[in-house]
Short mmCIF file of C-alpha atoms and ligand atoms in Angstrom, two decimals:
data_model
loop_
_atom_site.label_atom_id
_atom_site.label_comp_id
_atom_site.label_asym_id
_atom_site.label_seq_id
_atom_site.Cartn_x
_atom_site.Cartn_y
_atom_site.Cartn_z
CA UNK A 76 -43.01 -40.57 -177.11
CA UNK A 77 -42.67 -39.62 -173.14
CA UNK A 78 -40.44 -36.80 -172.86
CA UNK A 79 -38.55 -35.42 -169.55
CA UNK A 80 -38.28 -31.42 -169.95
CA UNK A 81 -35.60 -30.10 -167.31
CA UNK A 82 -35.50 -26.86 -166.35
CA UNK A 83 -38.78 -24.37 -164.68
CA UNK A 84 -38.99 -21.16 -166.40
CA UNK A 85 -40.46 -19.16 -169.13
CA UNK A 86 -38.43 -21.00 -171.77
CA UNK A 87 -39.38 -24.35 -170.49
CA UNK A 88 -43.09 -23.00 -170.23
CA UNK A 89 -42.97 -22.21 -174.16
CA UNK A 90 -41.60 -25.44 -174.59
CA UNK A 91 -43.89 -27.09 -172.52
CA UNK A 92 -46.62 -26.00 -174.69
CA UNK A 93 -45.10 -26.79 -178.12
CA UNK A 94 -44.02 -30.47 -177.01
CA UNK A 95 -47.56 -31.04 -175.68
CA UNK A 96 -49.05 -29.97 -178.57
CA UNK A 97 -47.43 -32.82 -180.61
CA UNK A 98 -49.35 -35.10 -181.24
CA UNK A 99 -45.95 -37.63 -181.11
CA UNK A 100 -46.09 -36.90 -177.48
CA UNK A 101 -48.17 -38.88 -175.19
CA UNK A 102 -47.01 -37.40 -172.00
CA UNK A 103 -44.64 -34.70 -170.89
CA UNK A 104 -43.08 -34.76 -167.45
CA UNK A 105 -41.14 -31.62 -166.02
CA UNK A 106 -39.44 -31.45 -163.41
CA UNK A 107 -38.73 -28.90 -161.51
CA UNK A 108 -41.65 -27.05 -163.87
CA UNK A 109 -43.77 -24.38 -162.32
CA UNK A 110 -47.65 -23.65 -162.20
CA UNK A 111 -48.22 -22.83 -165.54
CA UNK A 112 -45.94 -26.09 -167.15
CA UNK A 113 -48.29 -27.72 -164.47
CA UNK A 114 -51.39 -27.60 -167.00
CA UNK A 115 -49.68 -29.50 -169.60
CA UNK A 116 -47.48 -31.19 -168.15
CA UNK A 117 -46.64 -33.80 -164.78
CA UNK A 118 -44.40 -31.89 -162.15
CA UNK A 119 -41.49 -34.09 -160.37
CA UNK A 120 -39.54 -32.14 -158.10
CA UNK A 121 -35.54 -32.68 -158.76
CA UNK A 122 -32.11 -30.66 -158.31
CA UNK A 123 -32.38 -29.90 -162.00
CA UNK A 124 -28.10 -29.37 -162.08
CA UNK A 125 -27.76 -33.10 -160.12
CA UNK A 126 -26.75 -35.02 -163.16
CA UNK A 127 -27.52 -38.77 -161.16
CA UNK A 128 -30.70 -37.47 -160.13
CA UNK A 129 -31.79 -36.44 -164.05
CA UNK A 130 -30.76 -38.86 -164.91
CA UNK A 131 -32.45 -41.07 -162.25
CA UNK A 132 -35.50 -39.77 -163.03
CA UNK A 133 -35.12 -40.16 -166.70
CA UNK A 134 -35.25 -43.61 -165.70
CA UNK A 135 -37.97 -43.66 -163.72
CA UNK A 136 -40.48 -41.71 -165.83
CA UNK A 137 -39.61 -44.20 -169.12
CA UNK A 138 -38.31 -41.18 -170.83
CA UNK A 139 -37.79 -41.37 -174.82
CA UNK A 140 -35.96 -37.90 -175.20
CA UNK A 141 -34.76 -35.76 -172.30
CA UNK A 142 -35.10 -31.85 -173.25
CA UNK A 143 -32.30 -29.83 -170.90
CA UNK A 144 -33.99 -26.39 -171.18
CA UNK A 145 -31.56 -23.95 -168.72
CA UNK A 146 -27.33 -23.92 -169.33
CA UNK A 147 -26.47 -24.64 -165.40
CA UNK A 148 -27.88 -28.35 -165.54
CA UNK A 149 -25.99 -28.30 -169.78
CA UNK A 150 -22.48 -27.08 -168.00
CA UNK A 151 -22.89 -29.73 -165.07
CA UNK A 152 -22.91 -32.39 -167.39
CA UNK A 153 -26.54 -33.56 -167.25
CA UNK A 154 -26.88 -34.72 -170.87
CA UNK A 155 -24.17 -36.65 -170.77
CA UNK A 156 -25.18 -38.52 -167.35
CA UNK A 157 -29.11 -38.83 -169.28
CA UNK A 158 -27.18 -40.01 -172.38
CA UNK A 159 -24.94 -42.43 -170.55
CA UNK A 160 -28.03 -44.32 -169.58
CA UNK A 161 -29.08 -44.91 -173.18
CA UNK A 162 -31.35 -41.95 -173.62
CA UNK A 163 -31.75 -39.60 -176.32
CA UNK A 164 -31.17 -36.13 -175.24
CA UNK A 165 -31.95 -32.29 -176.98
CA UNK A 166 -29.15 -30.88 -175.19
CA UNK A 167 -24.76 -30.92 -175.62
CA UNK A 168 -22.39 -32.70 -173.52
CA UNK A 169 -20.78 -30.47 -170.80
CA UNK A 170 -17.62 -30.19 -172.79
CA UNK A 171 -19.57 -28.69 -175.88
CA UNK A 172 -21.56 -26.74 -173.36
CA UNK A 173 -18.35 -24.70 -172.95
CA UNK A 174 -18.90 -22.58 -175.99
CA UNK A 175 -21.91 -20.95 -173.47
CA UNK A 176 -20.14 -21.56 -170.19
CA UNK A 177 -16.59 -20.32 -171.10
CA UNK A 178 -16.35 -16.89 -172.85
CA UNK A 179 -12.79 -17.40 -173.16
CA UNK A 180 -13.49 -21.42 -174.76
CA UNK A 181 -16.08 -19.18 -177.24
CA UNK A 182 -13.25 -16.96 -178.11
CA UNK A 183 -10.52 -19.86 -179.01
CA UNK A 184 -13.23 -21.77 -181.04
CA UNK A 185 -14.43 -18.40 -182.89
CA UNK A 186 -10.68 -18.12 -183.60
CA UNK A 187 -9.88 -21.48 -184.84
CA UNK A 188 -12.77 -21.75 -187.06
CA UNK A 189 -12.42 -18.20 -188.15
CA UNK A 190 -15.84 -17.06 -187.36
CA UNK A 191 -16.64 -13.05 -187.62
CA UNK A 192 -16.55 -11.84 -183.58
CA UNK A 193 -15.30 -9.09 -181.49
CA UNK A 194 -11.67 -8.75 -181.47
CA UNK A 195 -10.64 -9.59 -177.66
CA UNK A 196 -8.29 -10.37 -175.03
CA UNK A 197 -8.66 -12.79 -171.84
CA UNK A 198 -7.64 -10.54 -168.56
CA UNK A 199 -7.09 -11.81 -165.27
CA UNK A 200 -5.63 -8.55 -164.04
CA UNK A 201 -5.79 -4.78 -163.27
CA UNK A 202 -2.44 -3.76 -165.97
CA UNK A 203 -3.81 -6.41 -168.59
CA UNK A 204 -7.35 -4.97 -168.11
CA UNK A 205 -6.48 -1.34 -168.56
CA UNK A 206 -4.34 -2.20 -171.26
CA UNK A 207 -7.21 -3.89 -173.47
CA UNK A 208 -9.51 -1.41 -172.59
CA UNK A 209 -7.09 1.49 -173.91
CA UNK A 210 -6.37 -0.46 -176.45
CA UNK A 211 -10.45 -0.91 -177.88
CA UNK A 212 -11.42 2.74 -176.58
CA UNK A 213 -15.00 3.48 -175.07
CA UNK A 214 -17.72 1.70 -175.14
CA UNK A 215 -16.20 -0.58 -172.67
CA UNK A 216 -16.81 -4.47 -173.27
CA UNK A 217 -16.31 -6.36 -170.07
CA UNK A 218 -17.41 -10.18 -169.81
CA UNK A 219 -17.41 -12.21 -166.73
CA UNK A 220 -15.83 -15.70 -168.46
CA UNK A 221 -18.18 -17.60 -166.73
CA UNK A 222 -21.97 -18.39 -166.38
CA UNK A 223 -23.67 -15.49 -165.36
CA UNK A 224 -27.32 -15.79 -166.29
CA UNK A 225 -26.84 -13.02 -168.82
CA UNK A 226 -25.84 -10.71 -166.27
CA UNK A 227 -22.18 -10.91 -166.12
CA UNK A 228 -21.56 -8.45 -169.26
CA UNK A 229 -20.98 -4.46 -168.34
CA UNK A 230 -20.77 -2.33 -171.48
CA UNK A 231 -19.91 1.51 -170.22
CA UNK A 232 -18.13 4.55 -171.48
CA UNK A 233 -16.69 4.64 -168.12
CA UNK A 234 -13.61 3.35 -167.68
CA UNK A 235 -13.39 3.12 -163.73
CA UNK A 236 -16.83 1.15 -163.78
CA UNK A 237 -15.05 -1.28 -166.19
CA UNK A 238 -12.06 -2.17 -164.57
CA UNK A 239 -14.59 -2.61 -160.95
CA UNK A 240 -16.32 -4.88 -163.03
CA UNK A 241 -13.72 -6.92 -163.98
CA UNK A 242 -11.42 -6.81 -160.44
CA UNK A 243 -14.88 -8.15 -159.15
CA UNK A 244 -15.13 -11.33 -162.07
CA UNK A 245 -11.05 -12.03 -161.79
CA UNK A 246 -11.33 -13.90 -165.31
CA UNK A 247 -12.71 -11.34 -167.97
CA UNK A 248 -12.61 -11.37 -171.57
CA UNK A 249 -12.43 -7.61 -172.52
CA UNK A 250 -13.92 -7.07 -176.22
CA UNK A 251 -14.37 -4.11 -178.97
CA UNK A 252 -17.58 -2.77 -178.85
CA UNK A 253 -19.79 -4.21 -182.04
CA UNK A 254 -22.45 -0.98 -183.15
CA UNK A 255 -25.21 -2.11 -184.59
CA UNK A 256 -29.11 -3.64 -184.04
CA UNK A 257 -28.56 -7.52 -182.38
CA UNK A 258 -30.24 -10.56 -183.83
CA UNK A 259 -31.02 -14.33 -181.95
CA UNK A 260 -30.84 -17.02 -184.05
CA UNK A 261 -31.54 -20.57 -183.19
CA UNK A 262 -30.08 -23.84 -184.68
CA UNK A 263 -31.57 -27.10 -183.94
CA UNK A 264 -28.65 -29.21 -184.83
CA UNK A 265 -27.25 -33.43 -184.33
CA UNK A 266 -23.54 -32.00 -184.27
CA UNK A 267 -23.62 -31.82 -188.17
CA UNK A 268 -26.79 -31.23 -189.70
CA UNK A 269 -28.46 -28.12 -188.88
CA UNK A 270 -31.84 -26.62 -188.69
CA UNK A 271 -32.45 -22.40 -188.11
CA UNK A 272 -35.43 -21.17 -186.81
CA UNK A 273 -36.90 -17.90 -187.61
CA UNK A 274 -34.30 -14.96 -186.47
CA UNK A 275 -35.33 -12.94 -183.54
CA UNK A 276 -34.34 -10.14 -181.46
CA UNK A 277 -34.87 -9.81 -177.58
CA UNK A 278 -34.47 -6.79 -175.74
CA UNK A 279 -31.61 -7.30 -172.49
CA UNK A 280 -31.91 -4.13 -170.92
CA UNK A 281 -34.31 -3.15 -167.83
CA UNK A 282 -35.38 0.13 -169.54
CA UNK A 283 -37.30 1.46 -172.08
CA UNK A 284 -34.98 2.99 -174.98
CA UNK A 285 -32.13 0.30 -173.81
CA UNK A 286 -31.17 2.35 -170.35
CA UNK A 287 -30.54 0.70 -167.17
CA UNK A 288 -28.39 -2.54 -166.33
CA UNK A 289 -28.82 -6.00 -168.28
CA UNK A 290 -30.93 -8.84 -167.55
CA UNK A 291 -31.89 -11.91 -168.31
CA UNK A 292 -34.44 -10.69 -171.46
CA UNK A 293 -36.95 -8.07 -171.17
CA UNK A 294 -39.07 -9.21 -174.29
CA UNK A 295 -38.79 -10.48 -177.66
CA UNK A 296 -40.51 -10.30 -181.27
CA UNK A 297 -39.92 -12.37 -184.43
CA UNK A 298 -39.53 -12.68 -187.43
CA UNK A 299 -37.52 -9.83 -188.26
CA UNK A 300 -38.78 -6.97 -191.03
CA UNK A 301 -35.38 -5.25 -191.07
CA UNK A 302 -33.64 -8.04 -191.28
CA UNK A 303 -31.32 -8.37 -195.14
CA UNK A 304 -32.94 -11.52 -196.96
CA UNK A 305 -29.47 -13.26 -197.28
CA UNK A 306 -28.60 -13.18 -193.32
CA UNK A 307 -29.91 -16.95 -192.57
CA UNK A 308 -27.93 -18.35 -194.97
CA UNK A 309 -24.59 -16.18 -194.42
CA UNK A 310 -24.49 -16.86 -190.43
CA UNK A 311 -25.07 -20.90 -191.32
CA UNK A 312 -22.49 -20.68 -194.02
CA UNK A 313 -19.48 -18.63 -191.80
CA UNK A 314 -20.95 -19.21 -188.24
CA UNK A 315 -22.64 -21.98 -187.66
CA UNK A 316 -21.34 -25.02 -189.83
CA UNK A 317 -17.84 -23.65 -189.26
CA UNK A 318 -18.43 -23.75 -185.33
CA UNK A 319 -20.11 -27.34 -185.34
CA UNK A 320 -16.82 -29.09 -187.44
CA UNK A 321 -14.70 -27.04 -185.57
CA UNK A 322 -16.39 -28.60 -182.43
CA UNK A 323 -16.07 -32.19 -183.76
CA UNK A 324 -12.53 -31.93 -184.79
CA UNK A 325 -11.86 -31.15 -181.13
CA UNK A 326 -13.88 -34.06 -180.30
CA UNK A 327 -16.84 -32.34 -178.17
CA UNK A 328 -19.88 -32.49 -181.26
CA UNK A 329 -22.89 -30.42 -180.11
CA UNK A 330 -26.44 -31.58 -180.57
CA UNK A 331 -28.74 -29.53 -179.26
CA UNK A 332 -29.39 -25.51 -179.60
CA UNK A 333 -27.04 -23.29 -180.69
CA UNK A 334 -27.54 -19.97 -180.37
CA UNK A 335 -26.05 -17.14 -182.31
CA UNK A 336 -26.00 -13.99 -180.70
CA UNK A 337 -25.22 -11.32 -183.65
CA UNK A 338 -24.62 -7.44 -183.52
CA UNK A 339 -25.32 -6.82 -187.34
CA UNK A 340 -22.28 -4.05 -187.93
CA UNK A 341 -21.48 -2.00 -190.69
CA UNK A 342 -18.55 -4.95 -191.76
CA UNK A 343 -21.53 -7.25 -191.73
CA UNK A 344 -22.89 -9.39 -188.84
CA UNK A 345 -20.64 -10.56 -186.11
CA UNK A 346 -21.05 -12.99 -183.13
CA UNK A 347 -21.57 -11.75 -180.02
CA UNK A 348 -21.90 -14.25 -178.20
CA UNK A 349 -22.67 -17.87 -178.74
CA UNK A 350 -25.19 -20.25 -175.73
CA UNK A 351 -26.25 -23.70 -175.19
CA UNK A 352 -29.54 -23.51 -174.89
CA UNK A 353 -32.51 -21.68 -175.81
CA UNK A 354 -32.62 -18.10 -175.24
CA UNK A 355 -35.03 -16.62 -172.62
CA UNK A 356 -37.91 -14.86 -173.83
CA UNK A 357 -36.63 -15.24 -177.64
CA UNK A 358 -38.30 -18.77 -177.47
CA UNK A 359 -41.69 -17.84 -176.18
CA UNK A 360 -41.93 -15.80 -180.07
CA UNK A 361 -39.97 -18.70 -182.03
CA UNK A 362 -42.09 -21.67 -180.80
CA UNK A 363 -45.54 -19.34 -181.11
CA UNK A 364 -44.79 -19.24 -185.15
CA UNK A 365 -43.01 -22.83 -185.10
CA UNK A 366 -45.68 -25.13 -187.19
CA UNK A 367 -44.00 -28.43 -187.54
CA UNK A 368 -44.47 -30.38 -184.22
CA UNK A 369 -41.51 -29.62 -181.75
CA UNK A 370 -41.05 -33.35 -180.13
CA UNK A 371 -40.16 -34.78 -183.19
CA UNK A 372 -37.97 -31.64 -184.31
CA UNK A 373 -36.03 -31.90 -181.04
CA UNK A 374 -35.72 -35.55 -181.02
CA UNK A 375 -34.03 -36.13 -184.76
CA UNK A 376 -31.24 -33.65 -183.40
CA UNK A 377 -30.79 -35.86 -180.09
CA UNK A 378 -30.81 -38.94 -182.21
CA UNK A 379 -28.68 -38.13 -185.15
CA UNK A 380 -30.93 -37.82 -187.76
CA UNK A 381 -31.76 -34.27 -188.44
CA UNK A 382 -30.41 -34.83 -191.79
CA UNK A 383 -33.97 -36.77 -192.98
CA UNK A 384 -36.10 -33.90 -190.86
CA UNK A 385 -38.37 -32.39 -193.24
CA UNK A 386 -37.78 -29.14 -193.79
CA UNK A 387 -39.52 -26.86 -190.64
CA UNK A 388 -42.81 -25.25 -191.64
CA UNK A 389 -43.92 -21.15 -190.05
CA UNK A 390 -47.41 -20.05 -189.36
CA UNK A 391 -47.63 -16.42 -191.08
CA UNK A 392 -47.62 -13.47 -189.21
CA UNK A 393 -45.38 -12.40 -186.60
CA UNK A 394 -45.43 -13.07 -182.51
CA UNK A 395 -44.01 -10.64 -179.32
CA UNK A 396 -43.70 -11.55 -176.38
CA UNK A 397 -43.39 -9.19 -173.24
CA UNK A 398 -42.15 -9.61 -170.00
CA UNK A 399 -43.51 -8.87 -166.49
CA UNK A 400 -40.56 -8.27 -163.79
CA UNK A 401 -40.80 -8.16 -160.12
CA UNK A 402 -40.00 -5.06 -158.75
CA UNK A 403 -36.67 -4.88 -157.57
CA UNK A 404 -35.27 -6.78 -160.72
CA UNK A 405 -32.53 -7.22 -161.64
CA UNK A 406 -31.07 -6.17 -158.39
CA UNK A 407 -32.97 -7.50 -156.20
CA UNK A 408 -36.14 -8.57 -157.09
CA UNK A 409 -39.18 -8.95 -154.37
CA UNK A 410 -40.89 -12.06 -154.39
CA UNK A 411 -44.09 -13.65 -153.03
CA UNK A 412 -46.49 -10.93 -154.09
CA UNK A 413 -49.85 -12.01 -154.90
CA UNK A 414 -50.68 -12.37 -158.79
CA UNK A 415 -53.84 -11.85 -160.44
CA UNK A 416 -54.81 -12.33 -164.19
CA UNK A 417 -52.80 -15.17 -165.53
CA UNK A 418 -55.26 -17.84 -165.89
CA UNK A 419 -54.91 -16.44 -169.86
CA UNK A 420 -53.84 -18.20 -173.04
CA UNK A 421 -50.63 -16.43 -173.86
CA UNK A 422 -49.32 -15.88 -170.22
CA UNK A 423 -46.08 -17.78 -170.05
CA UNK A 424 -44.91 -18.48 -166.40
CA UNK A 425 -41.26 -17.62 -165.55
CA UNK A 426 -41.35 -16.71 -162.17
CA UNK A 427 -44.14 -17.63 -160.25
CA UNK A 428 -45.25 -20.58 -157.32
CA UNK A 429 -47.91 -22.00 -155.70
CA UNK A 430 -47.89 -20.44 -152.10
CA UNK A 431 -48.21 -23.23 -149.59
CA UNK A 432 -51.80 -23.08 -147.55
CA UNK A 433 -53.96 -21.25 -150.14
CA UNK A 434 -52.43 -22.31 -153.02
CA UNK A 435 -52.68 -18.51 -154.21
CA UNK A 436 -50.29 -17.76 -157.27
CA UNK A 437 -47.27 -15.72 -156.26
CA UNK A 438 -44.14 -14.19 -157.72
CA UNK A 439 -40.87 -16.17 -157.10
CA UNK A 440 -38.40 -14.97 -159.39
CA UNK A 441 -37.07 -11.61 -161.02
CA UNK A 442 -38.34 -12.01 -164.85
CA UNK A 443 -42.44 -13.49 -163.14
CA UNK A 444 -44.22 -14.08 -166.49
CA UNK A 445 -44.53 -13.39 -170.36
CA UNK A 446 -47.45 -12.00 -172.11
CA UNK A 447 -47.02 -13.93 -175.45
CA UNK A 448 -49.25 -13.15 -178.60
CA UNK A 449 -49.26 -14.01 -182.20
CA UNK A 450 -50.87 -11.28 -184.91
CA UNK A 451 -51.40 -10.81 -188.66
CA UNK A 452 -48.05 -8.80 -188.69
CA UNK A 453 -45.92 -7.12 -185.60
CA UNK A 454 -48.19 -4.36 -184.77
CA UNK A 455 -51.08 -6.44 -183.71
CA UNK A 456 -48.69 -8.86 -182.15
CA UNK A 457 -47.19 -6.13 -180.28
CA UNK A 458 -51.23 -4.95 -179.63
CA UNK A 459 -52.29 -8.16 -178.03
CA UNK A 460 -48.69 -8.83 -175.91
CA UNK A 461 -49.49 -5.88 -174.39
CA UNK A 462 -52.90 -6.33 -173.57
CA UNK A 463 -52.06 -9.60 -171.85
CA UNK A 464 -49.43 -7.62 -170.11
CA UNK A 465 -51.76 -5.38 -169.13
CA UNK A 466 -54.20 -7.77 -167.66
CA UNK A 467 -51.86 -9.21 -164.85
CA UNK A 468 -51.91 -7.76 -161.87
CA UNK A 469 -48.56 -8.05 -160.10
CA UNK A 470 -47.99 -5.17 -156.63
CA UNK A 471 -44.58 -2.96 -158.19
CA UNK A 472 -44.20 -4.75 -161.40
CA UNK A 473 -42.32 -3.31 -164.08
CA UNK A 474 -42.22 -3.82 -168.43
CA UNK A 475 -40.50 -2.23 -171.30
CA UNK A 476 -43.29 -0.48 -173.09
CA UNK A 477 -41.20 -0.06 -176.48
CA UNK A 478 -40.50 -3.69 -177.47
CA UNK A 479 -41.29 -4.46 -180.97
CA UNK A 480 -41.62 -0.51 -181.05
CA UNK A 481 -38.72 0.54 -183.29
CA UNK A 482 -39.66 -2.29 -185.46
CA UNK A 483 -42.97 -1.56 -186.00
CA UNK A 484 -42.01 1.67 -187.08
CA UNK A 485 -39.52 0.57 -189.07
CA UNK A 486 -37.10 2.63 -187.26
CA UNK A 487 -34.02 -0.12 -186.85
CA UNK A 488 -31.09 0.61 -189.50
CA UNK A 489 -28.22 -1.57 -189.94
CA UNK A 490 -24.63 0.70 -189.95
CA UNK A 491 -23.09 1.60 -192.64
P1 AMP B 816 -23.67 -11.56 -173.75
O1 AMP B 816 -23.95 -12.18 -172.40
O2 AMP B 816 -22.30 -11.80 -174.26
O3 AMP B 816 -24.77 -11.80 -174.74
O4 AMP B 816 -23.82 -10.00 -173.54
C1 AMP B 816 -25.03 -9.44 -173.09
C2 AMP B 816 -25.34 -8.21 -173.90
O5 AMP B 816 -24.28 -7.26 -173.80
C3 AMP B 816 -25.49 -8.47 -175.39
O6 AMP B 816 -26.75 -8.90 -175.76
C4 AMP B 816 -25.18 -7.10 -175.95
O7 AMP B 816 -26.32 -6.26 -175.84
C5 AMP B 816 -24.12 -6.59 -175.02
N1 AMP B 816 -22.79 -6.89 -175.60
C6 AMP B 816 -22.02 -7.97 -175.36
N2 AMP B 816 -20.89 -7.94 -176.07
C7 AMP B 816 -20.93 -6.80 -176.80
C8 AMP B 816 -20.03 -6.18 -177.75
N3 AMP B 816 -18.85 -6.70 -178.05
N4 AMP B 816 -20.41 -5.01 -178.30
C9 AMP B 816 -21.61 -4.45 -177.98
N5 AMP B 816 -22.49 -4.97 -177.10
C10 AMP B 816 -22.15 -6.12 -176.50
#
């Protein structure tokens, strides 16, 4: 099987890795990739949210699956331009894409298939704003309704910062704040059968102890030792297979990844938010315990016949992955610094180019690379991510030092 990976960042890296490592796959081709895809895989250069040229290039490369790793090319309609020409895709059409591209589209399908969410109102002005916020009370819950790499979400206890937020989006969706630790969970799925991988939790603020602004993922761990036994089963049985008929009844199936976001609250857990895609560094930790080989996994859901997949198989132990920012990020990260130390198994490349001349590795993005580890259980995980981590030399670089922390220490409660 020859497989076309779209997309050029960490998550692409990870997956990268676990499709070459199938022995199913002959020959992986990314495009646009980035220096460290580059050792596994061939690098075509291509506007990755052009769906004619994907799809072109699909083409061209002989492609038997087409794996859409990023939710810009997902939203421009990419799979359905790769699946148009006859080839199988891991990724949703752009109309099922919505569910990660349209808060307010999330909302109506959490609704109508009565999924547990944040109560919530779609604002487009000043009076309607203040009036939801009053209404839900601090924290403030303020959501940009449209892509926003993660970025677009302000939660605040002050109420002037909220309504600048959302005069600045125009289109918000304006939520009650959901207390309690968050979980990832991934779902391979065909539009009707569907596959969870191991739950996971990723860490979205800059600083250590959750301070600072959001980003795109600051680090990750899985599986989850706080986690109740029953929670798989519960979010398939009133999230997940409740959001994929409610998706076919409106005529827009998704095959691909779904991911759950959860906040697990004292009334039980509750969607936060729902994507397209795999999340961003939560995949670097999935795919490091993932057994079964990943081409094949991916390529029943973009064919329709998950349903005969065996069922997945997980190496033992537990994996964290931690990230290495540019400084700046997310604000304005500073790119083209020099990096040293990533020639490593376990570095993941997010951020990072060749610079032209000496070929010298250099930053080129605001999350620059993940030091990704496996270990008996979370603390030596957490050990070795961090002594990866520590081995990169990157000028005013910045990492959370606690993730996996609380864990470890078995200091996450659920509410209630
Ligand atoms: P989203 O892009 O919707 O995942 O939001 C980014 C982050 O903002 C989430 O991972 C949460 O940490 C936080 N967040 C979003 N919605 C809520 C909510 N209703 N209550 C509490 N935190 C939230």
């Amino acid at each position: 099987m020859r497989v076309l990976l779209v997309g050029g960042g960490g998550r692409e890296h990870a997956l990268a890795l676990g499709l070459a490592a199938d022995p199913a796959v002959s020959a992986v081709v990314a495009a646009p990739g980035n220096p460290g895809i580059a050792s596994v895989a061939e690098l075509r250069a291509v506007s990755a949210s052009d769906p004619a040229a994907v799809a072109a290039l699909a083409v061209e490369t002989a492609a038997d699956l087409v794996v859409i790793g990023p939710e810009a090319p997902l939203v421009a309609g990419v799979a359905d331009a790769v699946r148009a020409k006859g080839i199988a895709v891991f990724g949703p059409s752009a109309e099922a894409a919505r569910l990660e591209g349209s808060k307010a589209f999330a909302k109506d399908v959490m609704t109508a298939a009565n999924v547990p969410t944040a109560r919530a109102y779609v604002c487009v002005d000043e009076a309607s704003t203040a009036r939801a916020l009053d209404e839900f009370g601090a924290p403030y819950v303020v959501k940009d309704d449209g892509l926003a790499a993660g970025k677009g979400v302000v939660v605040t206890d002050d109420r002037s910062a909220a309504l600048a937020h959302a005069a600045e989006c125009g289109r918000v969706v304006v939520e009650e704040f959901l207390d309690g630790p968050e979980v990832s969970l991934f779902v391979v799925t065909d539009g009707e059968a569907a596959l969870p991988l191991l739950p996971a939790q990723d860490f979205k603020r800059i600083g250590d102890g959750d301070t600072g602004p959001n980003t795109g993922g600051m680090g990750a761990y899985a599986p989850l030792p706080w986690a109740p036994p029953g929670l798989v089963d519960e979010v398939m049985r009133d999230v997940v297979h409740p959001t994929l008929a409610e998706l076919r009844r409106r005529g827009a199936p998704f095959a691909g990844l779904l991911y759950v976001g959860l906040a697990m609250t004292a009334a039980g857990p509750r969607v936060i938010e729902f994507n397209a895609r795999f999340g961003d560094p939560e995949t670097q930790v999935v795919l490091a315990l993932l057994e079964t080989p990943l081409g094949g996994l991916l390529h029943a859901a973009a064919t329709g016949t998950l349903a005969e997949h065996p069922p997945l198989r997980w190496r033992d132990g537990a994996a964290v992955t931690v990230v290495l920012a540019a400084q700046g990020y997310p604000a304005a990260p500073r790119t083209g610094d020099v990096i040293t130390g990533a020639d490593r198994e376990g570095i993941i490349h997010a951020g990072t180019a060749r610079r032209a001349g000496d070929g010298a590795l250099v930053s080129a993005g605001g999350r620059v690379l993940c030091g990704t580890a496996t270990g008996v259980d979370l603390a030596a995980a957490r050990d070795a991510a961090y002594a990866l981590v520590d081995g990169v030399g990157l000028a005013g670089s910045q990492h959370r030092t606690d993730i996996a922390a609380a864990a470890v220490d078995g200091r996450i409660t659920i509410p209630g």
